[in-house]
């Protein structure tokens, strides 16, 4: 895994343990879905890139962890699970909500394939 120290520091600084766990899991999903992914901290959030183009981003808020998938126009998304404009879709995960790793991995892989 191509790990960036700034991204590792971001996750380590997340105050809520459940949010930190989700960040770690989402990061692993991205790395498994895009083997050549590059990560960096940008705009104070972990961004994941393929061929220099945004593939995904993780952010945290008071009560959620948001995961945005870029290049999402062609994706078949489950109804009501994601928000945002056609080119980027965001899912907000709340405490106690399980991450569907298989679904997210498939979506990230599909979206990044064209980058």
Short mmCIF file of C-alpha atoms in Angstrom, two decimals:
data_model
loop_
_atom_site.label_atom_id
_atom_site.label_comp_id
_atom_site.label_asym_id
_atom_site.label_seq_id
_atom_site.Cartn_x
_atom_site.Cartn_y
_atom_site.Cartn_z
CA UNK A 1 0.00 0.00 0.00
CA UNK A 2 1.34 3.40 -1.03
CA UNK A 3 0.92 5.22 2.29
CA UNK A 4 1.23 8.94 2.76
CA UNK A 5 2.31 10.14 6.21
CA UNK A 6 -0.06 13.14 6.09
CA UNK A 7 -3.02 10.82 5.47
CA UNK A 8 -1.90 8.55 8.30
CA UNK A 9 -1.63 11.60 10.59
CA UNK A 10 -5.12 12.75 9.55
CA UNK A 11 -6.63 9.39 10.52
CA UNK A 12 -4.65 9.28 13.77
CA UNK A 13 -6.01 12.73 14.69
CA UNK A 14 -9.68 11.77 14.20
CA UNK A 15 -11.16 12.14 17.68
CA UNK A 16 -14.05 9.66 17.53
CA UNK A 17 -12.78 6.05 17.49
CA UNK A 18 -15.66 4.85 15.28
CA UNK A 19 -14.85 7.56 12.73
CA UNK A 20 -11.17 6.63 12.72
CA UNK A 21 -12.10 2.97 12.17
CA UNK A 22 -14.31 3.91 9.21
CA UNK A 23 -11.55 6.08 7.74
CA UNK A 24 -9.11 3.16 7.97
CA UNK A 25 -11.62 0.81 6.36
CA UNK A 26 -12.47 3.24 3.54
CA UNK A 27 -8.77 3.82 2.87
CA UNK A 28 -8.19 0.06 2.64
CA UNK A 29 -11.13 -0.27 0.23
CA UNK A 30 -9.62 2.39 -2.04
CA UNK A 31 -6.18 0.76 -2.00
CA UNK A 32 -7.65 -2.67 -2.78
CA UNK A 33 -9.83 -1.27 -5.57
CA UNK A 34 -7.14 0.87 -7.23
CA UNK A 35 -3.77 -0.89 -6.83
CA UNK A 36 -1.79 2.05 -8.29
CA UNK A 37 -3.63 4.71 -6.26
CA UNK A 38 -1.75 7.69 -4.91
CA UNK A 39 -2.91 9.40 -1.75
CA UNK A 40 -2.30 12.85 -0.37
CA UNK A 41 -3.76 15.29 2.10
CA UNK A 42 -5.39 18.16 0.23
CA UNK A 43 -7.85 20.71 1.60
CA UNK A 44 -7.26 19.02 4.99
CA UNK A 45 -8.80 15.75 3.72
CA UNK A 46 -7.35 12.47 2.38
CA UNK A 47 -7.64 12.44 -1.42
CA UNK A 48 -6.98 9.38 -3.55
CA UNK A 49 -5.80 9.79 -7.14
CA UNK A 50 -5.29 7.61 -10.18
CA UNK A 51 -3.18 8.98 -13.03
CA UNK A 52 -3.23 12.37 -11.30
CA UNK A 53 -7.03 12.56 -11.27
CA UNK A 54 -9.31 12.44 -8.24
CA UNK A 55 -10.80 9.01 -7.56
CA UNK A 56 -12.11 9.40 -3.99
CA UNK A 57 -11.96 11.53 -0.85
CA UNK A 58 -12.68 10.92 2.82
CA UNK A 59 -13.87 13.62 5.18
CA UNK A 60 -15.26 13.74 8.69
CA UNK A 61 -17.87 15.92 10.33
CA UNK A 62 -19.38 16.05 13.78
CA UNK A 63 -21.58 12.97 13.32
CA UNK A 64 -20.49 11.31 10.06
CA UNK A 65 -17.72 10.11 7.80
CA UNK A 66 -18.27 11.12 4.19
CA UNK A 67 -16.83 9.15 1.30
CA UNK A 68 -16.95 10.69 -2.16
CA UNK A 69 -16.41 8.78 -5.38
CA UNK A 70 -15.38 10.88 -8.39
CA UNK A 71 -16.06 10.09 -12.06
CA UNK A 72 -19.37 8.56 -10.95
CA UNK A 73 -21.55 9.51 -13.95
CA UNK A 74 -21.75 5.96 -15.33
CA UNK A 75 -22.17 4.14 -12.01
CA UNK A 76 -25.31 2.20 -11.12
CA UNK A 77 -25.91 3.36 -7.55
CA UNK A 78 -28.35 1.99 -4.97
CA UNK A 79 -31.38 4.26 -4.60
CA UNK A 80 -31.13 6.81 -1.79
CA UNK A 81 -27.65 5.83 -0.61
CA UNK A 82 -25.57 8.55 -2.31
CA UNK A 83 -25.97 12.32 -2.76
CA UNK A 84 -24.32 14.84 -5.05
CA UNK A 85 -24.04 15.79 -8.70
CA UNK A 86 -23.68 13.05 -11.34
CA UNK A 87 -19.88 13.37 -11.60
CA UNK A 88 -19.27 12.78 -7.88
CA UNK A 89 -21.35 10.88 -5.39
CA UNK A 90 -21.05 10.97 -1.61
CA UNK A 91 -22.21 8.53 1.03
CA UNK A 92 -22.44 9.69 4.65
CA UNK A 93 -21.72 6.97 7.17
CA UNK A 94 -22.93 7.44 10.73
CA UNK A 95 -21.96 5.73 13.97
CA UNK A 96 -23.07 2.09 14.00
CA UNK A 97 -23.63 2.01 10.24
CA UNK A 98 -21.77 -0.81 8.55
CA UNK A 99 -19.61 -0.11 5.51
CA UNK A 100 -20.59 -2.27 2.54
CA UNK A 101 -17.00 -2.95 1.50
CA UNK A 102 -17.96 -5.06 -1.51
CA UNK A 103 -20.29 -2.43 -2.93
CA UNK A 104 -17.90 0.47 -2.34
CA UNK A 105 -14.95 -1.48 -3.71
CA UNK A 106 -16.88 -2.29 -6.88
CA UNK A 107 -18.01 1.32 -7.36
CA UNK A 108 -14.55 2.78 -6.73
CA UNK A 109 -12.97 0.27 -9.10
CA UNK A 110 -15.49 1.02 -11.86
CA UNK A 111 -15.20 4.78 -11.46
CA UNK A 112 -11.39 4.77 -11.38
CA UNK A 113 -11.05 2.47 -14.39
CA UNK A 114 -11.66 5.40 -16.75
CA UNK A 115 -9.19 7.75 -15.04
#
